[in-house]
CSV table of C-alpha atoms in Angstrom, one decimal:
chain,number,residue,atom,x,y,z
A,1,UNK,CA,75.9,52.1,107.5
A,2,UNK,CA,74.4,53.0,104.1
A,3,UNK,CA,76.8,50.7,102.4
A,4,UNK,CA,76.0,47.9,104.8
A,5,UNK,CA,72.2,48.2,104.1
A,6,UNK,CA,72.7,48.4,100.4
A,7,UNK,CA,74.5,45.1,100.2
A,8,UNK,CA,72.8,43.3,103.0
A,9,UNK,CA,70.9,41.0,100.5
A,10,UNK,CA,74.2,39.2,99.9
A,11,UNK,CA,74.2,38.1,103.5
A,12,UNK,CA,72.7,34.9,105.0
A,13,UNK,CA,70.0,33.9,104.6
A,14,UNK,CA,69.0,36.1,101.8
A,15,UNK,CA,71.9,35.1,99.6
A,16,UNK,CA,71.1,31.4,99.8
A,17,UNK,CA,67.5,32.1,99.0
A,18,UNK,CA,68.3,34.0,95.8
A,19,UNK,CA,70.9,31.4,94.8
A,20,UNK,CA,68.4,28.6,95.2
A,21,UNK,CA,65.8,30.5,93.1
A,22,UNK,CA,68.4,31.0,90.4
A,23,UNK,CA,69.4,27.4,90.2
A,24,UNK,CA,65.8,26.2,90.3
A,25,UNK,CA,64.9,28.5,87.4
A,26,UNK,CA,68.0,27.3,85.4
A,27,UNK,CA,67.1,23.6,85.9
A,28,UNK,CA,63.4,24.2,84.8
A,29,UNK,CA,64.5,26.1,81.7
A,30,UNK,CA,67.1,23.4,80.9
A,31,UNK,CA,64.5,20.7,81.3
A,32,UNK,CA,62.1,22.5,78.9
A,33,UNK,CA,64.8,23.2,76.3
A,34,UNK,CA,66.4,19.8,76.4
A,35,UNK,CA,63.4,17.5,77.0
A,36,UNK,CA,63.3,14.6,74.6
A,37,UNK,CA,61.2,15.1,71.6
A,38,UNK,CA,58.1,12.9,70.9
A,39,UNK,CA,58.0,9.9,68.7
A,40,UNK,CA,59.1,10.4,65.1
A,41,UNK,CA,59.3,8.5,61.9
A,42,UNK,CA,61.6,8.9,58.9
A,43,UNK,CA,60.7,7.3,55.6
A,44,UNK,CA,63.3,5.8,53.2
A,45,UNK,CA,61.3,7.2,50.2
A,46,UNK,CA,59.5,10.5,49.9
A,47,UNK,CA,57.5,9.2,46.9
A,48,UNK,CA,56.2,5.7,46.2
A,49,UNK,CA,53.6,4.0,44.1
A,50,UNK,CA,50.8,1.8,45.5
A,51,UNK,CA,52.2,-1.6,46.2
A,52,UNK,CA,55.7,-0.3,46.6
A,53,UNK,CA,57.6,-1.1,49.9
A,54,UNK,CA,58.7,1.7,52.1
A,55,UNK,CA,61.0,1.5,55.1
A,56,UNK,CA,60.0,3.5,58.2
A,57,UNK,CA,62.8,4.3,60.8
A,58,UNK,CA,61.3,4.9,64.2
A,59,UNK,CA,62.5,7.0,67.1
A,60,UNK,CA,60.8,7.0,70.5
A,61,UNK,CA,58.3,4.4,69.5
A,62,UNK,CA,58.5,0.6,69.2
A,63,UNK,CA,58.0,-1.2,65.9
A,64,UNK,CA,56.6,-4.3,67.7
A,65,UNK,CA,52.8,-4.4,67.1
A,66,UNK,CA,52.9,-1.1,65.4
A,67,UNK,CA,50.2,-0.3,62.8
A,68,UNK,CA,50.8,2.0,59.8
A,69,UNK,CA,48.1,4.1,58.2
A,70,UNK,CA,48.7,6.0,54.9
A,71,UNK,CA,46.0,8.6,54.1
A,72,UNK,CA,43.8,7.0,56.8
A,73,UNK,CA,44.1,3.5,55.2
A,74,UNK,CA,45.9,0.7,57.0
A,75,UNK,CA,49.0,-0.4,55.2
A,76,UNK,CA,50.3,-4.0,55.1
A,77,UNK,CA,53.4,-4.3,57.4
A,78,UNK,CA,55.8,-6.6,55.7
A,79,UNK,CA,58.6,-6.7,58.3
A,80,UNK,CA,59.9,-5.4,61.6
A,81,UNK,CA,63.4,-5.1,63.0
A,82,UNK,CA,64.1,-3.1,66.2
A,83,UNK,CA,63.4,0.5,65.4
A,84,UNK,CA,62.5,-0.2,61.8
A,85,UNK,CA,59.5,-1.6,59.9
A,86,UNK,CA,58.5,-2.0,56.3
A,87,UNK,CA,55.1,-1.5,54.8
A,88,UNK,CA,53.4,-1.5,51.4
A,89,UNK,CA,51.7,1.6,50.1
A,90,UNK,CA,47.9,0.9,49.9
A,91,UNK,CA,45.9,1.8,46.8
A,92,UNK,CA,45.3,5.5,47.2
A,93,UNK,CA,44.8,8.6,44.9
A,94,UNK,CA,48.1,10.3,44.0
A,95,UNK,CA,49.5,13.2,45.9
A,96,UNK,CA,50.8,13.9,49.4
A,97,UNK,CA,49.3,11.5,52.0
A,98,UNK,CA,49.9,11.6,55.8
A,99,UNK,CA,51.6,8.6,57.4
A,100,UNK,CA,50.8,7.5,61.0
A,101,UNK,CA,52.6,4.8,62.9
A,102,UNK,CA,50.7,3.8,66.0
A,103,UNK,CA,52.1,1.6,68.8
A,104,UNK,CA,51.4,1.2,72.5
A,105,UNK,CA,49.4,4.4,72.8
A,106,UNK,CA,52.1,6.4,71.0
A,107,UNK,CA,52.0,7.8,67.5
A,108,UNK,CA,54.6,9.1,65.0
A,109,UNK,CA,53.7,11.1,61.9
A,110,UNK,CA,55.2,11.6,58.5
A,111,UNK,CA,54.3,12.4,55.0
A,112,UNK,CA,54.5,10.3,51.8
A,113,UNK,CA,53.8,11.5,48.2
A,114,UNK,CA,51.8,8.7,46.5
A,115,UNK,CA,52.5,8.2,42.8
A,116,UNK,CA,49.0,8.0,41.3
A,117,UNK,CA,48.1,8.2,37.6
A,118,UNK,CA,51.6,8.0,36.1
A,119,UNK,CA,53.4,6.1,33.3
A,120,UNK,CA,55.5,3.6,35.3
A,121,UNK,CA,57.8,3.1,32.3
A,122,UNK,CA,58.8,6.8,32.0
A,123,UNK,CA,60.6,9.2,34.3
A,124,UNK,CA,61.4,12.9,33.9
A,125,UNK,CA,64.8,14.2,34.9
A,126,UNK,CA,65.5,17.9,35.4
A,127,UNK,CA,69.2,18.9,35.1
A,128,UNK,CA,71.4,22.0,34.3
A,129,UNK,CA,71.4,23.3,30.8
A,130,UNK,CA,73.8,21.7,28.4
A,131,UNK,CA,74.4,18.5,30.4
A,132,UNK,CA,73.9,14.9,29.4
A,133,UNK,CA,72.6,12.8,32.3
A,134,UNK,CA,74.5,10.0,33.9
A,135,UNK,CA,72.0,7.1,34.1
A,136,UNK,CA,72.1,4.1,36.3
A,137,UNK,CA,71.1,0.6,35.1
A,138,UNK,CA,67.5,0.3,34.0
A,139,UNK,CA,67.2,3.8,32.5
A,140,UNK,CA,67.4,4.8,28.8
A,141,UNK,CA,67.5,8.4,27.5
A,142,UNK,CA,64.6,8.9,25.1
A,143,UNK,CA,64.7,12.7,24.7
A,144,UNK,CA,66.7,15.6,26.0
A,145,UNK,CA,65.7,19.3,25.6
A,146,UNK,CA,67.5,22.4,26.8
A,147,UNK,CA,64.5,24.6,27.9
A,148,UNK,CA,66.2,27.9,27.6
A,149,UNK,CA,63.1,29.8,28.6
A,150,UNK,CA,62.9,28.1,32.0
A,151,UNK,CA,66.7,27.8,32.6
A,152,UNK,CA,67.0,24.0,32.8
A,153,UNK,CA,67.2,20.9,30.7
A,154,UNK,CA,64.5,18.2,30.7
A,155,UNK,CA,65.3,14.5,30.0
A,156,UNK,CA,62.6,12.0,29.3
A,157,UNK,CA,63.8,8.5,30.4
A,158,UNK,CA,62.6,5.1,29.8
A,159,UNK,CA,62.4,2.9,32.9
A,160,UNK,CA,62.3,-0.9,32.9
A,161,UNK,CA,62.1,-1.5,36.6
A,162,UNK,CA,59.1,-2.0,38.9
A,163,UNK,CA,59.8,0.3,41.9
A,164,UNK,CA,59.2,3.8,40.6
A,165,UNK,CA,59.6,5.7,43.8
A,166,UNK,CA,63.0,4.1,44.5
A,167,UNK,CA,64.0,4.8,40.9
A,168,UNK,CA,63.3,8.5,41.4
A,169,UNK,CA,65.4,8.5,44.5
A,170,UNK,CA,68.2,6.6,42.7
A,171,UNK,CA,68.3,9.1,39.9
A,172,UNK,CA,68.6,12.1,42.3
A,173,UNK,CA,71.4,10.3,44.1
A,174,UNK,CA,73.5,10.4,40.9
A,175,UNK,CA,74.1,14.2,41.2
A,176,UNK,CA,73.0,17.0,43.6
A,177,UNK,CA,71.7,19.0,40.6
A,178,UNK,CA,69.4,16.2,39.4
A,179,UNK,CA,65.7,16.4,40.2
A,180,UNK,CA,63.4,13.5,39.1
A,181,UNK,CA,59.7,13.5,38.5
A,182,UNK,CA,57.2,10.9,37.5
A,183,UNK,CA,55.6,11.2,34.0
A,184,UNK,CA,52.2,12.1,35.4
A,185,UNK,CA,49.3,11.3,33.0
A,186,UNK,CA,46.9,14.1,33.4
A,187,UNK,CA,43.5,14.4,31.7
A,188,UNK,CA,41.4,17.2,30.4
A,189,UNK,CA,38.8,17.3,33.1
A,190,UNK,CA,35.8,16.9,30.8
A,191,UNK,CA,32.4,23.3,30.4
A,192,UNK,CA,27.3,31.8,27.6
A,193,UNK,CA,29.6,32.2,30.7
A,194,UNK,CA,30.7,35.7,29.7
A,195,UNK,CA,27.5,37.6,30.5
A,196,UNK,CA,27.2,35.8,33.9
A,197,UNK,CA,30.5,37.2,35.0
A,198,UNK,CA,29.9,40.7,33.8
A,199,UNK,CA,32.1,40.6,30.6
A,200,UNK,CA,29.7,42.7,28.5
A,201,UNK,CA,29.9,45.4,31.1
A,202,UNK,CA,33.7,45.4,31.1
A,203,UNK,CA,33.6,45.5,27.3
A,204,UNK,CA,31.2,48.4,27.3
A,205,UNK,CA,33.9,50.3,29.3
A,206,UNK,CA,36.3,49.7,26.4
A,207,UNK,CA,38.1,46.7,27.8
A,208,UNK,CA,38.3,43.9,25.2
A,209,UNK,CA,41.8,42.4,25.8
A,210,UNK,CA,43.6,44.2,23.0
A,211,UNK,CA,47.3,43.8,23.0
A,212,UNK,CA,47.3,40.7,25.3
A,213,UNK,CA,48.0,37.1,24.3
A,214,UNK,CA,46.4,34.1,26.0
A,215,UNK,CA,48.3,30.9,25.6
A,216,UNK,CA,45.8,28.0,25.6
A,217,UNK,CA,47.8,24.9,26.6
A,218,UNK,CA,45.3,22.1,25.6
A,219,UNK,CA,44.4,19.8,22.7
A,220,UNK,CA,45.2,22.5,20.1
A,221,UNK,CA,42.8,25.1,18.6
A,222,UNK,CA,40.7,24.7,15.4
A,223,UNK,CA,41.0,27.5,12.8
A,224,UNK,CA,37.4,28.4,13.6
A,225,UNK,CA,38.9,30.5,16.4
A,226,UNK,CA,41.3,33.2,15.1
A,227,UNK,CA,44.7,32.6,16.5
A,228,UNK,CA,48.4,33.3,16.3
A,229,UNK,CA,51.2,31.0,15.2
A,230,UNK,CA,51.5,28.5,18.0
A,231,UNK,CA,53.2,25.2,18.6
A,232,UNK,CA,52.3,21.5,18.7
A,233,UNK,CA,54.4,19.8,21.4
A,234,UNK,CA,52.7,16.4,20.8
A,235,UNK,CA,53.9,16.2,17.1
A,236,UNK,CA,56.7,18.8,17.3
A,237,UNK,CA,55.4,21.0,14.6
A,238,UNK,CA,53.8,24.5,14.2
A,239,UNK,CA,50.3,23.3,13.4
A,240,UNK,CA,48.5,22.8,16.7
A,241,UNK,CA,45.2,21.6,15.4
A,242,UNK,CA,42.6,20.4,17.9
A,243,UNK,CA,42.6,16.6,17.5
A,244,UNK,CA,40.3,15.8,20.5
A,245,UNK,CA,36.8,14.7,19.7
A,246,UNK,CA,34.5,17.6,20.3
A,247,UNK,CA,37.3,20.1,20.4
A,248,UNK,CA,38.4,20.6,24.0
A,249,UNK,CA,41.1,23.3,23.2
A,250,UNK,CA,38.8,25.0,20.7
A,251,UNK,CA,36.1,25.3,23.3
A,252,UNK,CA,38.5,26.7,25.8
A,253,UNK,CA,39.9,29.3,23.4
A,254,UNK,CA,36.4,30.3,22.3
A,255,UNK,CA,35.5,31.0,25.9
A,256,UNK,CA,38.6,33.2,26.3
A,257,UNK,CA,37.4,35.2,23.3
A,258,UNK,CA,33.9,35.5,24.7
A,259,UNK,CA,35.3,37.5,27.7
A,260,UNK,CA,38.2,39.2,25.9
A,261,UNK,CA,37.2,39.3,22.2
A,262,UNK,CA,40.4,41.2,21.1
A,263,UNK,CA,42.9,39.1,23.0
A,264,UNK,CA,45.2,37.0,20.7
A,265,UNK,CA,44.9,33.2,21.2
A,266,UNK,CA,48.3,31.5,21.3
A,267,UNK,CA,47.6,27.8,20.8
A,268,UNK,CA,50.0,25.3,22.3
A,269,UNK,CA,49.0,21.7,21.9
A,270,UNK,CA,50.2,19.6,24.8
A,271,UNK,CA,47.4,16.9,24.9
A,272,UNK,CA,46.9,14.0,22.5
A,273,UNK,CA,43.8,12.9,20.6
A,274,UNK,CA,42.8,10.7,23.5
A,275,UNK,CA,42.9,13.6,26.0
A,276,UNK,CA,46.1,12.5,27.7
A,277,UNK,CA,48.3,15.4,28.7
A,278,UNK,CA,51.7,14.0,29.6
A,279,UNK,CA,53.5,16.2,32.1
A,280,UNK,CA,56.6,16.3,30.0
A,281,UNK,CA,54.6,17.9,27.2
A,282,UNK,CA,53.0,20.4,29.5
A,283,UNK,CA,56.4,21.4,30.9
A,284,UNK,CA,57.8,21.9,27.4
A,285,UNK,CA,54.6,23.8,26.4
A,286,UNK,CA,54.9,26.2,29.3
A,287,UNK,CA,58.6,26.8,28.6
A,288,UNK,CA,57.9,27.4,24.9
A,289,UNK,CA,55.5,30.1,25.9
A,290,UNK,CA,58.0,31.6,28.3
A,291,UNK,CA,60.6,31.8,25.5
A,292,UNK,CA,58.3,32.9,22.6
A,293,UNK,CA,55.6,35.1,24.1
A,294,UNK,CA,55.3,38.7,22.9
A,295,UNK,CA,54.0,41.3,25.3
A,296,UNK,CA,51.5,40.8,28.1
A,297,UNK,CA,50.6,37.1,28.2
A,298,UNK,CA,48.3,34.8,30.2
A,299,UNK,CA,48.6,31.0,30.5
A,300,UNK,CA,45.4,29.0,30.5
A,301,UNK,CA,45.7,25.3,31.6
A,302,UNK,CA,42.5,23.4,31.5
A,303,UNK,CA,44.2,20.1,32.6
A,304,UNK,CA,45.7,18.4,35.6
A,305,UNK,CA,45.9,15.3,37.7
A,306,UNK,CA,46.6,13.8,41.1
A,307,UNK,CA,50.4,13.6,41.1
A,308,UNK,CA,52.5,16.7,41.3
A,309,UNK,CA,55.5,17.2,39.0
A,310,UNK,CA,58.3,19.5,40.3
A,311,UNK,CA,59.6,20.3,36.8
A,312,UNK,CA,56.2,21.8,36.0
A,313,UNK,CA,56.2,23.8,39.2
A,314,UNK,CA,59.5,25.3,38.2
A,315,UNK,CA,58.3,26.0,34.7
A,316,UNK,CA,55.3,27.8,36.1
A,317,UNK,CA,57.6,29.7,38.4
A,318,UNK,CA,59.6,30.8,35.4
A,319,UNK,CA,56.4,31.9,33.7
A,320,UNK,CA,55.2,33.8,36.7
A,321,UNK,CA,58.7,35.3,37.2
A,322,UNK,CA,58.4,36.7,33.6
A,323,UNK,CA,55.1,38.3,34.6
A,324,UNK,CA,52.8,35.7,33.0
A,325,UNK,CA,49.8,35.0,35.2
A,326,UNK,CA,48.3,31.5,35.2
A,327,UNK,CA,44.7,30.3,35.2
A,328,UNK,CA,44.3,26.5,35.8
A,329,UNK,CA,41.5,24.1,36.4
A,330,UNK,CA,40.8,23.0,40.0
A,331,UNK,CA,39.7,19.5,38.7
A,332,UNK,CA,36.5,17.5,38.1
A,333,UNK,CA,36.9,14.9,40.9
A,334,UNK,CA,34.5,16.5,43.4
A,335,UNK,CA,32.2,13.5,43.2
A,336,UNK,CA,35.2,11.2,44.0
A,337,UNK,CA,36.2,12.9,47.2
A,338,UNK,CA,38.1,15.8,45.8
A,339,UNK,CA,41.7,14.4,45.6
A,340,UNK,CA,44.3,17.2,45.3
A,341,UNK,CA,44.6,18.4,41.7
A,342,UNK,CA,47.8,19.6,40.1
A,343,UNK,CA,49.0,22.1,38.8
A,344,UNK,CA,46.1,24.0,40.5
A,345,UNK,CA,47.3,23.0,44.0
A,346,UNK,CA,50.8,24.4,43.5
A,347,UNK,CA,51.1,27.3,46.0
A,348,UNK,CA,52.4,29.9,43.6
A,349,UNK,CA,51.4,33.6,43.8
A,350,UNK,CA,49.8,34.5,40.5
A,351,UNK,CA,48.5,31.0,39.8
A,352,UNK,CA,44.7,31.1,40.1
A,353,UNK,CA,43.0,27.7,40.7
A,354,UNK,CA,39.5,27.9,39.3
A,355,UNK,CA,36.5,25.9,40.5
A,356,UNK,CA,33.2,25.5,38.5
A,357,UNK,CA,29.7,26.7,39.3
A,358,UNK,CA,26.3,25.6,38.1
A,359,UNK,CA,23.0,27.4,38.1
A,360,UNK,CA,20.3,26.6,40.6
A,361,UNK,CA,16.9,28.0,41.4
A,362,UNK,CA,18.5,30.1,44.1
A,363,UNK,CA,21.5,31.3,42.2
A,364,UNK,CA,25.0,30.0,41.4
A,365,UNK,CA,26.4,27.1,43.5
A,366,UNK,CA,29.4,24.9,43.4
A,367,UNK,CA,29.1,22.2,40.7
A,368,UNK,CA,29.1,18.7,42.3
A,369,UNK,CA,32.0,17.6,40.1
A,370,UNK,CA,34.2,20.6,40.9
A,371,UNK,CA,37.2,19.5,43.0
A,372,UNK,CA,37.3,21.2,46.4
A,373,UNK,CA,40.4,22.1,48.4
A,374,UNK,CA,42.2,24.9,50.3
A,375,UNK,CA,44.0,25.8,47.1
A,376,UNK,CA,40.8,26.9,45.2
A,377,UNK,CA,41.1,30.7,44.6
A,378,UNK,CA,38.1,31.6,42.5
A,379,UNK,CA,35.0,30.1,40.9
A,380,UNK,CA,33.3,30.7,37.5
A,381,UNK,CA,30.4,29.2,35.6
A,382,UNK,CA,31.4,25.8,34.2
A,383,UNK,CA,28.3,23.8,33.5
A,384,UNK,CA,26.5,23.6,30.2
A,385,UNK,CA,28.3,26.6,28.7
A,386,UNK,CA,27.9,27.5,25.0
A,387,UNK,CA,31.2,27.0,23.4
A,388,UNK,CA,32.8,26.8,19.9
A,389,UNK,CA,33.5,23.5,18.4
A,390,UNK,CA,35.7,22.5,15.4
A,391,UNK,CA,34.3,23.9,12.2
A,392,UNK,CA,32.6,26.8,14.0
A,393,UNK,CA,29.6,24.9,15.3
A,394,UNK,CA,28.3,25.7,18.8
A,395,UNK,CA,28.1,23.0,21.5
A,396,UNK,CA,27.8,22.6,25.2
A,397,UNK,CA,30.8,22.4,27.5
A,398,UNK,CA,31.0,21.4,31.1
A,399,UNK,CA,33.8,21.2,33.7
A,400,UNK,CA,36.4,23.3,35.5
A,401,UNK,CA,38.2,23.1,32.1
A,402,UNK,CA,35.7,25.7,30.8
A,403,UNK,CA,35.4,27.8,33.9
A,404,UNK,CA,39.2,28.4,33.6
A,405,UNK,CA,39.3,30.2,30.3
A,406,UNK,CA,36.7,32.6,31.5
A,407,UNK,CA,39.2,33.6,34.2
A,408,UNK,CA,42.0,33.7,31.7
A,409,UNK,CA,40.0,36.1,29.6
A,410,UNK,CA,39.4,38.2,32.7
A,411,UNK,CA,43.1,38.3,33.3
A,412,UNK,CA,43.6,39.6,29.7
A,413,UNK,CA,41.1,42.5,30.4
A,414,UNK,CA,43.0,43.4,33.5
A,415,UNK,CA,46.4,43.3,31.7
A,416,UNK,CA,45.0,45.5,28.9
A,417,UNK,CA,44.2,48.2,31.4
A,418,UNK,CA,47.1,47.7,33.7
A,419,UNK,CA,49.9,45.9,31.9
A,420,UNK,CA,52.4,46.4,34.7
A,421,UNK,CA,50.4,44.3,37.2
A,422,UNK,CA,52.4,41.4,38.5
A,423,UNK,CA,50.7,38.0,38.5
A,424,UNK,CA,50.3,38.2,42.3
A,425,UNK,CA,48.7,41.6,42.1
A,426,UNK,CA,46.4,40.4,39.3
A,427,UNK,CA,45.3,37.5,41.4
A,428,UNK,CA,44.6,39.8,44.3
A,429,UNK,CA,42.5,42.1,42.1
A,430,UNK,CA,40.4,39.2,40.8
A,431,UNK,CA,39.8,37.9,44.3
A,432,UNK,CA,39.0,41.4,45.8
A,433,UNK,CA,36.4,42.0,43.1
A,434,UNK,CA,34.9,38.5,43.2
A,435,UNK,CA,31.2,38.2,44.1
A,436,UNK,CA,30.9,36.5,47.5
A,437,UNK,CA,29.0,33.2,47.6
A,438,UNK,CA,27.4,31.5,50.6
A,439,UNK,CA,29.7,28.4,50.3
A,440,UNK,CA,33.0,27.3,51.9
A,441,UNK,CA,36.1,28.8,50.5
A,442,UNK,CA,37.4,25.3,49.6
A,443,UNK,CA,34.6,25.1,47.0
A,444,UNK,CA,34.5,28.7,45.6
A,445,UNK,CA,37.6,30.4,46.9
A,446,UNK,CA,37.0,34.1,47.2
A,447,UNK,CA,33.7,33.8,45.2
A,448,UNK,CA,32.5,34.1,41.6
A,449,UNK,CA,34.5,35.9,39.0
A,450,UNK,CA,32.9,39.4,38.6
A,451,UNK,CA,33.8,41.9,35.9
A,452,UNK,CA,30.8,44.1,36.4
A,453,UNK,CA,32.6,46.8,38.3
A,454,UNK,CA,36.3,46.4,37.3
A,455,UNK,CA,38.5,46.7,35.4
C-alpha cells in the first residue's frame, strides 16, 4: 500500500500532466535559445577615409530603400544588390563612428573607424622584430626600425593609391602578424599652475621629484630648462632643441619643473617646427624612452589627434608594462564638439587623460576649449599659465598641453615617495586625492589635481 501511494503520481492522469508540463517547458526554452537574432550588418572595411566606399552585408534586413547613417550623418548609398549595399563615408571627424542601416522599420548597427587627419600617402606597418615586410603593389618601404624596447618592428611605407582604408586591410591580409595603421597627423593642442594644485605644500613636505625622470615627448626642450641627454626623433640626432615658435616643449618641461623642481627632464623631440607630430615619430619616441630610461620615469605627451594608431597603443602598453605612467592631453577641440582625442582616449590603466580648467569668479571651471569625453580622468589648470620660453623668458601658455605637464610633475612627486607604485595604482592615487568639482566627469574626470594633502 505504501509503495502504491509513493508511485501513484506516475499513473494516469498525473503522469500525462507532468509530461505535458515538461515538454511545454522544453519547447519554450528551445524557442528562447534558438530564436533568430535581430538584423545585423557586417562591413567590408573596419577603417575608411571620408569619400571611400564601404560594402555593408546585411542579415535580417532588406537593402531595398535602406538608408545608411555614419556618426548620425546620412551617407550616400552607391549601390544595392540583394543583401548588400555600398555607401560612401561622409565627411566626419576621425575615430570610431556608429553605423546605422535603417529599412522598413528595422535597424542594423555596426561600427566604422573613420580615418581623419592622416597622411594619405603614408602607412605604418607593425611586424615582428627582424622581419622585412612583404608589400603588395602600390607600397614602398621608406623606413624600417626594430623597436627593441617595445618588442616589434615598425615600417613606414609610402602609398600611392587612393583608398587608404582598403590599403590597410590589404596589408594586414599579407601576413597574420602584420598590423597596419594610418600615419595620423597630430598637433600640439595650442597652456603659475603649481600653486593652484598645491605643489608648494607637497614641496614643503620634502617632495620635489628627486630621482625621477619625466620624458617630455614634444617639440624638444630649450637649454633654458635643465635637462638630461635626450633624443630628436625628427632629425635622428641627440640634440632635441625646441624648434616650435614660442617653445611648446620648453613650456611643458618648465611646468613639470614647477611642480617637481628636482625631477630630471628627459627631452624627446617628436614634433616638427610646424607643430606636426607624426604618429610614427611618437611611437619611436615612446619606444626610445622604454629602452633608454633610467629608474622611475613618467611620460608626458601634450599632443594628439582624432585618429587612433594601434602601434602607439602597443608602445604605450609596453611603457606601462615597464612601470612608466603616462600623462596625456585630452585635447583642445571642446569648442568643435569634442571629437575623441588620441592617445588620451586609449583605455589603458595608468594612462591619465588630462582636461584643462580656467579660473572664473566662482572658482575653477572646465575651459571651453578642453575636449570632453568619458575617457577624461583628471583636470588641471591650463589657461593663461606662466611658462618658460626659449632663452629663459616667461610667457603665457594655454591648452590641455599645459595642464598635462602639471599632472606629469605630480606623478614624479608620487614616484619619489613611493617608487614601487604601478601606473594603475598611481592613477588611482591621483584620482582619489583630486578636488571634486561641480561639473560632469566627462569634463573634469575625478576633479582637479590636488597635492595639498598627498603625497
